[in-house]
Short mmCIF file of C-alpha atoms in Angstrom, two decimals:
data_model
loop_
_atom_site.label_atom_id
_atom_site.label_comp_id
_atom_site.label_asym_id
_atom_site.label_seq_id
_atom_site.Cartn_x
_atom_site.Cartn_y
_atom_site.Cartn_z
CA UNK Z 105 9.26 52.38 52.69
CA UNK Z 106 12.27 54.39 52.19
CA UNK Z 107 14.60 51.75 51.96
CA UNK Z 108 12.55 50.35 49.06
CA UNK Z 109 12.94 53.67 47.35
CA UNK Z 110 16.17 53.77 47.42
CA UNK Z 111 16.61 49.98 46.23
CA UNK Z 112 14.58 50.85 43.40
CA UNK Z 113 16.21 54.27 42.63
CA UNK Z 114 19.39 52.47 43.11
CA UNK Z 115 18.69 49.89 40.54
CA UNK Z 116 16.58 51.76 38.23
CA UNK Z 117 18.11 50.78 34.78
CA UNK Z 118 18.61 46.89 35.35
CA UNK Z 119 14.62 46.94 36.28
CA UNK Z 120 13.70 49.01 33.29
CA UNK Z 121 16.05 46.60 31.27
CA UNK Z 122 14.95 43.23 32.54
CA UNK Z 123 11.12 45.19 31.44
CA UNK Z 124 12.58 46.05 28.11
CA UNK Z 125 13.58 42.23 27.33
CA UNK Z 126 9.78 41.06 29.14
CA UNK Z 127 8.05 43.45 26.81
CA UNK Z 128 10.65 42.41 23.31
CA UNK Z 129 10.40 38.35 24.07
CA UNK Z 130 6.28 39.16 24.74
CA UNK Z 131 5.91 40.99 20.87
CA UNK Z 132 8.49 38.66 19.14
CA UNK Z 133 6.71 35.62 20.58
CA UNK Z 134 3.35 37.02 19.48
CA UNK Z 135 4.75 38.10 15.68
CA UNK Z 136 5.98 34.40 15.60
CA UNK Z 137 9.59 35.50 14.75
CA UNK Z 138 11.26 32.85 17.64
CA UNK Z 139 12.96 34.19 21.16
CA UNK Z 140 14.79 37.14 22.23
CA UNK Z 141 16.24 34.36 24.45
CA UNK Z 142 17.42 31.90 21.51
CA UNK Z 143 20.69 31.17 22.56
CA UNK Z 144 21.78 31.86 18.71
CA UNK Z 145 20.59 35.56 19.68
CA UNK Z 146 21.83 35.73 22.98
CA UNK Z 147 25.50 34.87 21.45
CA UNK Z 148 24.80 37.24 18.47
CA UNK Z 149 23.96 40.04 21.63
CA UNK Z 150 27.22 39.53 23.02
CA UNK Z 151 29.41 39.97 19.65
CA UNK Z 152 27.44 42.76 18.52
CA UNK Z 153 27.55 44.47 21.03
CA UNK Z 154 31.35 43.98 22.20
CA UNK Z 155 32.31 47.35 20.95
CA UNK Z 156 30.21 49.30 22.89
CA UNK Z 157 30.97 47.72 26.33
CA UNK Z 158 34.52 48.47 25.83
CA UNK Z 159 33.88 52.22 24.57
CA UNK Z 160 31.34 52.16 26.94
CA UNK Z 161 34.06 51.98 29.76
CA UNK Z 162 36.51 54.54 28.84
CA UNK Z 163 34.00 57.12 27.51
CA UNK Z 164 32.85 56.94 31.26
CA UNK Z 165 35.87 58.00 32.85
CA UNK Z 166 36.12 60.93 30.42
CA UNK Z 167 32.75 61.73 31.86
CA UNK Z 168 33.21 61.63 35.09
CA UNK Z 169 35.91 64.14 35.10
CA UNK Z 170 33.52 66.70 34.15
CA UNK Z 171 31.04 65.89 31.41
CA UNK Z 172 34.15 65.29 28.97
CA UNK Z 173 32.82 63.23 25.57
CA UNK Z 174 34.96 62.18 23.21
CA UNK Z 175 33.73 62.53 19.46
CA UNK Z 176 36.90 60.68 17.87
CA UNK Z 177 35.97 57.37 19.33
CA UNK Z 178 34.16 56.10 15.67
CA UNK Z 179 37.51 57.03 13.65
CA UNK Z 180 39.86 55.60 15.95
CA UNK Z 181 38.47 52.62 15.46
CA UNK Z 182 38.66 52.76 11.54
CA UNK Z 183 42.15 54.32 11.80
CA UNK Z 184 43.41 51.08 13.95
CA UNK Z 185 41.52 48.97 11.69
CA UNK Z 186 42.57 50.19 8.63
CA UNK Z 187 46.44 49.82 9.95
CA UNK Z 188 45.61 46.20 11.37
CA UNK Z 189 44.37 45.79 7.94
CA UNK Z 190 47.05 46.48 5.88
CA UNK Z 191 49.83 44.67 8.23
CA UNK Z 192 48.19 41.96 8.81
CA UNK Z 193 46.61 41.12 5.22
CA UNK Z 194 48.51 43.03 2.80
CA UNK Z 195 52.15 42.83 4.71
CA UNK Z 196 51.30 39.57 6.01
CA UNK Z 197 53.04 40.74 9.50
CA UNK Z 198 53.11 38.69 12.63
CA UNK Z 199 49.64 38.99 14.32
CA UNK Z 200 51.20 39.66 18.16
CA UNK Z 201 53.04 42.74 16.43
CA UNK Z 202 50.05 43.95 14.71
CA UNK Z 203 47.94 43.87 17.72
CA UNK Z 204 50.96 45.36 19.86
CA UNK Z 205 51.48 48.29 16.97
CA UNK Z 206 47.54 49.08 17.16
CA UNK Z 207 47.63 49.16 21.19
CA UNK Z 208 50.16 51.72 21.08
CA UNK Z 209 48.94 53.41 18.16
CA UNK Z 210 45.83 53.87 20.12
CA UNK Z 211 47.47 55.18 23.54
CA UNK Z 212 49.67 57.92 21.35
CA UNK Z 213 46.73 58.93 19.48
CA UNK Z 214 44.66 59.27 22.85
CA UNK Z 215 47.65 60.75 24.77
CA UNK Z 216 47.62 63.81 21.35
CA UNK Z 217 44.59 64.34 22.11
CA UNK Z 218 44.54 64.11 25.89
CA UNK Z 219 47.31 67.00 25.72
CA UNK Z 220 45.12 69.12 24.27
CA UNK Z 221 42.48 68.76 26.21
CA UNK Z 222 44.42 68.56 30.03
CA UNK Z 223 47.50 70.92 29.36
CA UNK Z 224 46.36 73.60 26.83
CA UNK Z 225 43.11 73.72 28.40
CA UNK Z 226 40.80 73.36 24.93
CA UNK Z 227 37.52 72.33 25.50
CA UNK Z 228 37.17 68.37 24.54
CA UNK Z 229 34.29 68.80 22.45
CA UNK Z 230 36.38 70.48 19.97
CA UNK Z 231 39.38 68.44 20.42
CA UNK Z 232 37.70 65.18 19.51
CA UNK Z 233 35.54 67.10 16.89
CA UNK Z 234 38.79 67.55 15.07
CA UNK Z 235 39.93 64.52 15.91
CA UNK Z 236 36.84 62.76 14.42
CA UNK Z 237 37.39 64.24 10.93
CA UNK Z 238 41.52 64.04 10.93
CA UNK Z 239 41.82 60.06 12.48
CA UNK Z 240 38.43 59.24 9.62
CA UNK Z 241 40.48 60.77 6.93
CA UNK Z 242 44.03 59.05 7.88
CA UNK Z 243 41.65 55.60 7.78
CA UNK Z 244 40.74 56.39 4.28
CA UNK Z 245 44.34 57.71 3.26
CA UNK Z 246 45.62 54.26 4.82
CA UNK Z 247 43.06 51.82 3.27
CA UNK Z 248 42.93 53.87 -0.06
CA UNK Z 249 38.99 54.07 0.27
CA UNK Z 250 39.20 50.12 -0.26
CA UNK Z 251 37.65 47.51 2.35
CA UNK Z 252 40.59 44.90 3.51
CA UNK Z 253 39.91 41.05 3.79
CA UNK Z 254 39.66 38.73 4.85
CA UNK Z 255 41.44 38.27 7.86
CA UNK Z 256 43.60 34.89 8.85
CA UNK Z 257 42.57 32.64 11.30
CA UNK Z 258 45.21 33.53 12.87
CA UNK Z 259 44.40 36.58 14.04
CA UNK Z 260 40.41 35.71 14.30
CA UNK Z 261 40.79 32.84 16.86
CA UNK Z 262 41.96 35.71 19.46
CA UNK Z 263 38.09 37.86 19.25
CA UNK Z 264 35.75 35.87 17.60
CA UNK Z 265 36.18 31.95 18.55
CA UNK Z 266 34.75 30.44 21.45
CA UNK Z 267 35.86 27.97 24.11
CA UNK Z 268 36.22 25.31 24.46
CA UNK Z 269 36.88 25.18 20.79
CA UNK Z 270 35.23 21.47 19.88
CA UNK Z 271 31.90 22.96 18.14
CA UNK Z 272 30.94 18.77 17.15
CA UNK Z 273 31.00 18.15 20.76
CA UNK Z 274 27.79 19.79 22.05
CA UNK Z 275 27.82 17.77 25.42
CA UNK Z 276 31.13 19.16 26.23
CA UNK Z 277 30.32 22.28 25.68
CA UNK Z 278 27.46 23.00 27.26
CA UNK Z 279 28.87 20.60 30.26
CA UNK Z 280 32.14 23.07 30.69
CA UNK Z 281 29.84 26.23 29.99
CA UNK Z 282 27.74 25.40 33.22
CA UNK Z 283 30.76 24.15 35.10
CA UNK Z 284 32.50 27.91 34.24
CA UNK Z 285 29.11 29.85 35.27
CA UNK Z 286 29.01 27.56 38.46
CA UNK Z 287 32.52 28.47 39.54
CA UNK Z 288 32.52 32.08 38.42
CA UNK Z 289 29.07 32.69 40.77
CA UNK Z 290 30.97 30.76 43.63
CA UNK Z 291 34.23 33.17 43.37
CA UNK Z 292 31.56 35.91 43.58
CA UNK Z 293 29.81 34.69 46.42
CA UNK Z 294 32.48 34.05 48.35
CA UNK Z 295 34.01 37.63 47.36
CA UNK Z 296 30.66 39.50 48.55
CA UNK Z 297 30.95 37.61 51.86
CA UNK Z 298 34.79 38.37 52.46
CA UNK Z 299 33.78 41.61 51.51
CA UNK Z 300 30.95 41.96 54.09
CA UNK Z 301 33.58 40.57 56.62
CA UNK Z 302 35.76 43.12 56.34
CA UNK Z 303 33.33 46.38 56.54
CA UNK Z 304 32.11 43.98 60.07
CA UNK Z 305 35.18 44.16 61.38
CA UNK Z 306 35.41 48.08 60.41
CA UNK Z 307 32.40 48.67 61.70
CA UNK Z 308 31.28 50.40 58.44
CA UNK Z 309 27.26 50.35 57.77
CA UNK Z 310 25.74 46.90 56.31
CA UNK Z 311 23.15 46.24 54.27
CA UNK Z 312 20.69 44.00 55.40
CA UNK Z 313 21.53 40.03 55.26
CA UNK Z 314 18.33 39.31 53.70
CA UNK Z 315 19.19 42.11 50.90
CA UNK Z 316 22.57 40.66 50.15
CA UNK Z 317 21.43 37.30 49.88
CA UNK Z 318 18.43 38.28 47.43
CA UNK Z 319 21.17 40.31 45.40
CA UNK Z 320 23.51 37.22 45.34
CA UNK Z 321 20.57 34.87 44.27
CA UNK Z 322 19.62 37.03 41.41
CA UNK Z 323 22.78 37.74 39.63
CA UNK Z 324 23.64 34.39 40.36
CA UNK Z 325 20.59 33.05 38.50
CA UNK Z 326 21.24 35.45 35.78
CA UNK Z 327 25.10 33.69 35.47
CA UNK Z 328 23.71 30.26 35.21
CA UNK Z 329 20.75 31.60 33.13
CA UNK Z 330 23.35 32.78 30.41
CA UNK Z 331 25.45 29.82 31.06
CA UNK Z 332 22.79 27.62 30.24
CA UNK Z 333 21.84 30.06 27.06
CA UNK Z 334 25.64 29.65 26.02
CA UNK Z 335 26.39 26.07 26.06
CA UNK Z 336 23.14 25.20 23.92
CA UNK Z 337 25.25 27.52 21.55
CA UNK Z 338 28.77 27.64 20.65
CA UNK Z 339 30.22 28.03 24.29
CA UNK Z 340 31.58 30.78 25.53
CA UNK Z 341 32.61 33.81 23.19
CA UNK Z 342 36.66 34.51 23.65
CA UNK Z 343 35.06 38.41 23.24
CA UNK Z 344 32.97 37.76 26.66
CA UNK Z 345 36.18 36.96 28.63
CA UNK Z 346 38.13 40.30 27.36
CA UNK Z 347 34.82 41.97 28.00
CA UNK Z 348 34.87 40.41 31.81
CA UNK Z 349 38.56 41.15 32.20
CA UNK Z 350 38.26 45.08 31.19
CA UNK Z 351 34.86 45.47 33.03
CA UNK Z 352 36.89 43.92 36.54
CA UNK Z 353 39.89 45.86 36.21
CA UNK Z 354 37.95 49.40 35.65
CA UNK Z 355 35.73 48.51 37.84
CA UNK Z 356 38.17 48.05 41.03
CA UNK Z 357 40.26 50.58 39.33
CA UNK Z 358 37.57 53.32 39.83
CA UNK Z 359 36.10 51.90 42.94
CA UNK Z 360 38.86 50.87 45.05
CA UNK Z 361 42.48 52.83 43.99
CA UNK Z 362 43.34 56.65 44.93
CA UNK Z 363 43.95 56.93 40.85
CA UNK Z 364 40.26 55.96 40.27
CA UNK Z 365 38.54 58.41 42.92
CA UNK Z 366 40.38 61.21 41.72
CA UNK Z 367 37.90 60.92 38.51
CA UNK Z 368 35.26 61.50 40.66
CA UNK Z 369 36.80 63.77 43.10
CA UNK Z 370 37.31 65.76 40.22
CA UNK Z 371 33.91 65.43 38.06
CA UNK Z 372 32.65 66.56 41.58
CA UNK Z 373 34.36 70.23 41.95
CA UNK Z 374 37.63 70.12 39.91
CA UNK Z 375 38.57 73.39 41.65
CA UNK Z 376 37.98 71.61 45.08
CA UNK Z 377 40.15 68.82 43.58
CA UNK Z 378 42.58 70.83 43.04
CA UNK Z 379 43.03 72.78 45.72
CA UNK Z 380 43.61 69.43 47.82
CA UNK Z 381 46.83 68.46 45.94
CA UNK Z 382 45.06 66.11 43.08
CA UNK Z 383 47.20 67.08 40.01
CA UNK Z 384 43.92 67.12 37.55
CA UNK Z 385 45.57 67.93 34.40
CA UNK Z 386 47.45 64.54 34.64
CA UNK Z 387 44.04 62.74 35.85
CA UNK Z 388 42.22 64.33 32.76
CA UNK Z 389 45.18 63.20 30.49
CA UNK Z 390 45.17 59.64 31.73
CA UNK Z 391 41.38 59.71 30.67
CA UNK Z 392 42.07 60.65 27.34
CA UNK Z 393 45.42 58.26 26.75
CA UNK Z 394 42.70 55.35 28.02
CA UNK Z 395 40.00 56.42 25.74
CA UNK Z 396 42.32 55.98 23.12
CA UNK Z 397 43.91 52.87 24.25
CA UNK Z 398 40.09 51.00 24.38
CA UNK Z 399 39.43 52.68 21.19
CA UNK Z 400 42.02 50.44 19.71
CA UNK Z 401 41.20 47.53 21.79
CA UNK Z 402 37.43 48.25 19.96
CA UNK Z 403 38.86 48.64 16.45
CA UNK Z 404 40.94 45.02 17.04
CA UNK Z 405 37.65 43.19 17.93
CA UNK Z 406 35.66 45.29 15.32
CA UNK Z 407 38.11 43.43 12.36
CA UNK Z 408 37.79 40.06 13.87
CA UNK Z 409 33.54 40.41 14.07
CA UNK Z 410 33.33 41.68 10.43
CA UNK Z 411 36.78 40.48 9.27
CA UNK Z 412 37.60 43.18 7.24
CA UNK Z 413 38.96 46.71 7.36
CA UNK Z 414 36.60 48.99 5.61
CA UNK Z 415 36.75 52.80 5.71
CA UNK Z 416 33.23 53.22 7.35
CA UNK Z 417 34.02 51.10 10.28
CA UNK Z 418 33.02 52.99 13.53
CA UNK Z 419 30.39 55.37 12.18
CA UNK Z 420 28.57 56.52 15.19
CA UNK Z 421 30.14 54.14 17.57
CA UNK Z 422 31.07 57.53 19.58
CA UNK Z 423 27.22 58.17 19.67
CA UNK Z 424 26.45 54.41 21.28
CA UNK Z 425 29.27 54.60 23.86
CA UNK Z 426 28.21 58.34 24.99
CA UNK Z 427 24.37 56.62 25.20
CA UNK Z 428 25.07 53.59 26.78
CA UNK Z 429 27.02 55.72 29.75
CA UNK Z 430 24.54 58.17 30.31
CA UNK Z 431 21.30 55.75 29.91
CA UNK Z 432 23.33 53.40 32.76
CA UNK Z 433 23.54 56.45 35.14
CA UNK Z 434 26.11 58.60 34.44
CA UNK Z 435 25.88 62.42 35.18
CA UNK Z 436 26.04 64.51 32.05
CA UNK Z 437 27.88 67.31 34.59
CA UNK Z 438 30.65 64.30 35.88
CA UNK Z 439 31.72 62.87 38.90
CA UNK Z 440 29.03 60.39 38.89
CA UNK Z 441 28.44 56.69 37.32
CA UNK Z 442 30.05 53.23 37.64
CA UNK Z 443 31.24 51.04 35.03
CA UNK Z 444 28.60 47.96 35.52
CA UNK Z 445 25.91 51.55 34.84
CA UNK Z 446 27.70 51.82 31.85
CA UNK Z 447 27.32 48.31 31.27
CA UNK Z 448 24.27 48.02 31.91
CA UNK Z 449 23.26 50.79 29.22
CA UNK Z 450 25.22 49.14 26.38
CA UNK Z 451 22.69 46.17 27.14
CA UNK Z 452 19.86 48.30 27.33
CA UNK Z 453 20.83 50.26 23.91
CA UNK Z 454 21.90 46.21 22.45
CA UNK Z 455 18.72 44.95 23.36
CA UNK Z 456 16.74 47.85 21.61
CA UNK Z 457 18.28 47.16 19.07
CA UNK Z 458 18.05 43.47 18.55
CA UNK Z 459 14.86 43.58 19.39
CA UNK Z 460 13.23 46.05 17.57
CA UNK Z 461 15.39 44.89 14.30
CA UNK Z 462 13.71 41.05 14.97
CA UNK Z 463 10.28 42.73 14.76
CA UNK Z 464 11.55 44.46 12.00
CA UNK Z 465 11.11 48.19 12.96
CA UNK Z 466 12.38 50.58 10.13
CA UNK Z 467 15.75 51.83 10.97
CA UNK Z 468 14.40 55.34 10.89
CA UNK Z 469 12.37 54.53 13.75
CA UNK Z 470 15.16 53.04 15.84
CA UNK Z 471 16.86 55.94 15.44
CA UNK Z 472 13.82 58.16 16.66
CA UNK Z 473 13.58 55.48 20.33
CA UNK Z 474 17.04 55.29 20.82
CA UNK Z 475 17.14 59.04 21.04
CA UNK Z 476 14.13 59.46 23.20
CA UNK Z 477 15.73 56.86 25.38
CA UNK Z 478 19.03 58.79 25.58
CA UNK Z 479 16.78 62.09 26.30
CA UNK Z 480 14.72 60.48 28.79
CA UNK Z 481 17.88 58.89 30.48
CA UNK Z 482 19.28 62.16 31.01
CA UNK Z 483 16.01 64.13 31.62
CA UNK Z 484 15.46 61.70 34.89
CA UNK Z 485 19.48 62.49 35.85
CA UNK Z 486 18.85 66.49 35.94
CA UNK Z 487 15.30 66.20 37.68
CA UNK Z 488 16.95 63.92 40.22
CA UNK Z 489 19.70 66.69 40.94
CA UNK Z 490 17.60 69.17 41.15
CA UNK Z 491 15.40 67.78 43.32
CA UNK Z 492 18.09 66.60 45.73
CA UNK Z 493 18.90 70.02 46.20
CA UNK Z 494 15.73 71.16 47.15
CA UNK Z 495 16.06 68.24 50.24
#
C-alpha cells in the first residue's frame, strides 16, 4: 500500500494530465467541435506550445537555486526577435549569422543580468523586473513600434518545417514517422535496461521488474501513440527535435554532472552549499547566462511560428514558463524539480489551453483556471513540505 502511494505521489501531474485530456476529448466530443486528438491539433499542440518547453527548462534551474524567477523572459524574446527581424528582413543578412548574433545576444544579456543577481547580491525579482521593462523598450526602440515580415524560407525551414519534407507523399510520411517512434522507444528501452544493469552491479536499490516494465510499456505506447498522431499529419515538426535535444541535454545535465547537482545542492541550503566548497555565486550566474541563452533560442522559434517580429511578442511568456515549472513539481523555495516536471506542466498549461479555447471558453475565464491551477499546484507543494516535516 505504500509503495502505491508513493507511485502515485511520484507521478501525480502526468495522472492529473492524462485526466485533463480524458475530461477535454469527453466535452469537445459531446459539443461536436472534432478531437483533442486530431492529429491537426496534436501538431498545432506541439508548435504552440514550443516556447514554453524551452523557457520552461531554464526558468527551472533558476528555481532550483533558491526560488529565483526571472521576469525578463517575455522581453527577451521580443528584443531577439526584433534584432532577428531587422537583420534578417530589412538587412537581408545571412540567416546562420543572424541566428549566431541572437544566441549570443541572449547569453550577454542573461550573463548582465546574472551579475547582478550572483555577484552584487540583488534580489532577482528586481533584477528581471527591470530587466522586463528595459529589454521591452530596446524591442520597441529596435523595431520602431512596427511588426517585421515576413520572414524567408530560408530562415523558416530551420523551426517551423517538418520532416521528411515531401507533404504530397502521405505514405512516406507517416511510414518514416512510425519507423522514427519505433527506433526512438527501442534506444530507450535498451537505455533503461543498461541503466538497471549498472545500479545491479552497484548494488544500488531497484525498482521492481514488473514496475519498470509497466513504465517502459506506457511511455512507449505514448511514443507510438504520437507517432501514429504525427504521420496522419505533416510528419514530424523540426521544433519537436530541438525540443527533444534541449529536454536530453538538461535533463542529464541536472541529473547526472557535478555542475547540475550543485543547483540543487544549493536550492537545498545555499549556506550548506557553500560551506562545502560549491562556489554558488558562479552556479547562480550560470543560471542566469542560460536563462538568457533559451530566451533567445525561444525568441528564434517565436519568429519562425508567427513569422514576424512584432513589438508585443513575449507578453506573459515569463508567466507560462514560471507556471508550467511549478504546476510540474517544482518547489517554489528551490532545490527541487526535474526538467520532464517542467515538461510535463507546459503540457498541462498547453492542453488547458487548447482545450478550453476549442470549447470556446472566454479568455477571461482561462485566465481565472489557469491561475487556480498554478495556486493549487503550489498549495499541494507547501502542504506536502509541511507535512513531511511533521513525519
Amino acid at each position: 500500500m505504500t509503495k502505491t502511494k508513493e507511485i502515485l505521489k511520484k507521478n501525480t501531474m502526468v495522472i492529473a494530465l492524462v485526466v485533463v485530456m480524458v475530461l477535454f476529448q469527453v466535452l469537445i466530443s459531446a459539443a461536436g467541435k472534432g478531437s483533442l486528438f486530431a492529429p491537426a491539433n496534436i501538431t498545432n499542440l506541439i508548435l504552440q506550445n514550443s516556447y514554453v518547453v524551452i523557457l520552461a527548462v531554464g526558468m527551472l534551474l533558476c528555481i532550483l537555486t533558491g526560488g529565483n524567477i526571472d521576469l525578463s523572459v517575455g522581453s527577451v524574446v521580443a528584443l531577439v526577435g526584433a534584432i532577428a527581424g531587422v537583420m534578417i528582413v530589412n538587412n537581408k543578412m545571412n540567416v546562420y549569422l543572424t541566428i549566431a548574433v541572437c544566441l549570443i545576444m541572449g547569453i550577454l544579456i542573461g550573463a548582465w543580468q546574472g551579475f547582478w543577481i550572483a555577484y552584487v547580491r540583488i534580489p532577482a525579482f528586481i533584477v528581471t523586473l527591470a530587466g522586463m521593462m528595459l529589454w521591452r523598450g530596446l524591442a520597441l526602440i529596435v523595431l520602431d513600434g512596427l511588426t517585421i515580415s515576413p520572414f524567408p524560407e530560408d530562415y523558416l525551414k530551420y523551426f517551423s518545417s517538418f520532416l521528411p519534407n515531401t507533404a504530397d507523399n502521405k505514405g512516406l510520411v507517416f511510414g518514416v514517422t512510425i519507423a522514427v517512434g519505433a527506433i526512438l522507444c527501442a534506444v530507450y528501452v535498451v537505455s533503461q535496461l543498461i541503466e538497471r544493469g549498472k545500479k545491479v552491479r552497484k548494488n544500488y536499490e531497484l525498482e521492481p521488474a514488473g514496475m519498470l516494465w509497466g513504465r517502459l510499456a506506457v511511455i512507449c505506447v505514448a511514443a507510438m501513440a504520437l507517432s501514429f498522431l504525427l504521420g496522419k499529419n505533416k510528419g514530424i515538426p523540426v521544433v519537436l527535435i530541438l525540443l527533444g535535444v534541449i529536454v536530453l541535454v538538461y535533463s542529464y545535465y541536472t541529473q547526472n554532472t557535478v555542475p547540475g547537482r550543485y543547483l540543487y545542492a544549493m536550492g537545498g541550503n545555499e549556506k550548506a552549499a557553500k560551506l562545502s566548497g560549491i562556489n554558488t555565486n558562479r552556479t547562480l550566474f550560470f543560471a542566469y547566462t542560460n536563462m538568457g541563452f533559451l530566451s533567445a533560442v525561444a525568441a528564434l522559434v517565436c519568429i519562425a511560428r508567427f513569422n514576424s517580429a512584432a513589438p508585443s511578442a513575449g507578453t506573459n511568456y515569463e508567466l507560462d514558463a514560471i507556471g508550467a515549472c511549478y504546476i510540474g513539481g517544482a518547489s517554489a523555495y528551490g532545490g527541487t524539480g526535474t526538467i520532464g516536471g517542467a515538461v510535463i506542466g507546459a503540457i498541462f498549461m498547453g492542453v488547458l489551453n487548447n482545450g478550453m479555447s476549442i470549447l470556446g471558453i472566454d479568455s477571461n475565464w482561462q485566465r481565472a483556471v489557469k491561475g487556480l491551477v498554478l495556486l493549487a499546484a503550489v498549495v499541494f507543494d507547501v502542504l506536502s513540505k509541511k507535512r513531511s516535516a511533521k513525519a
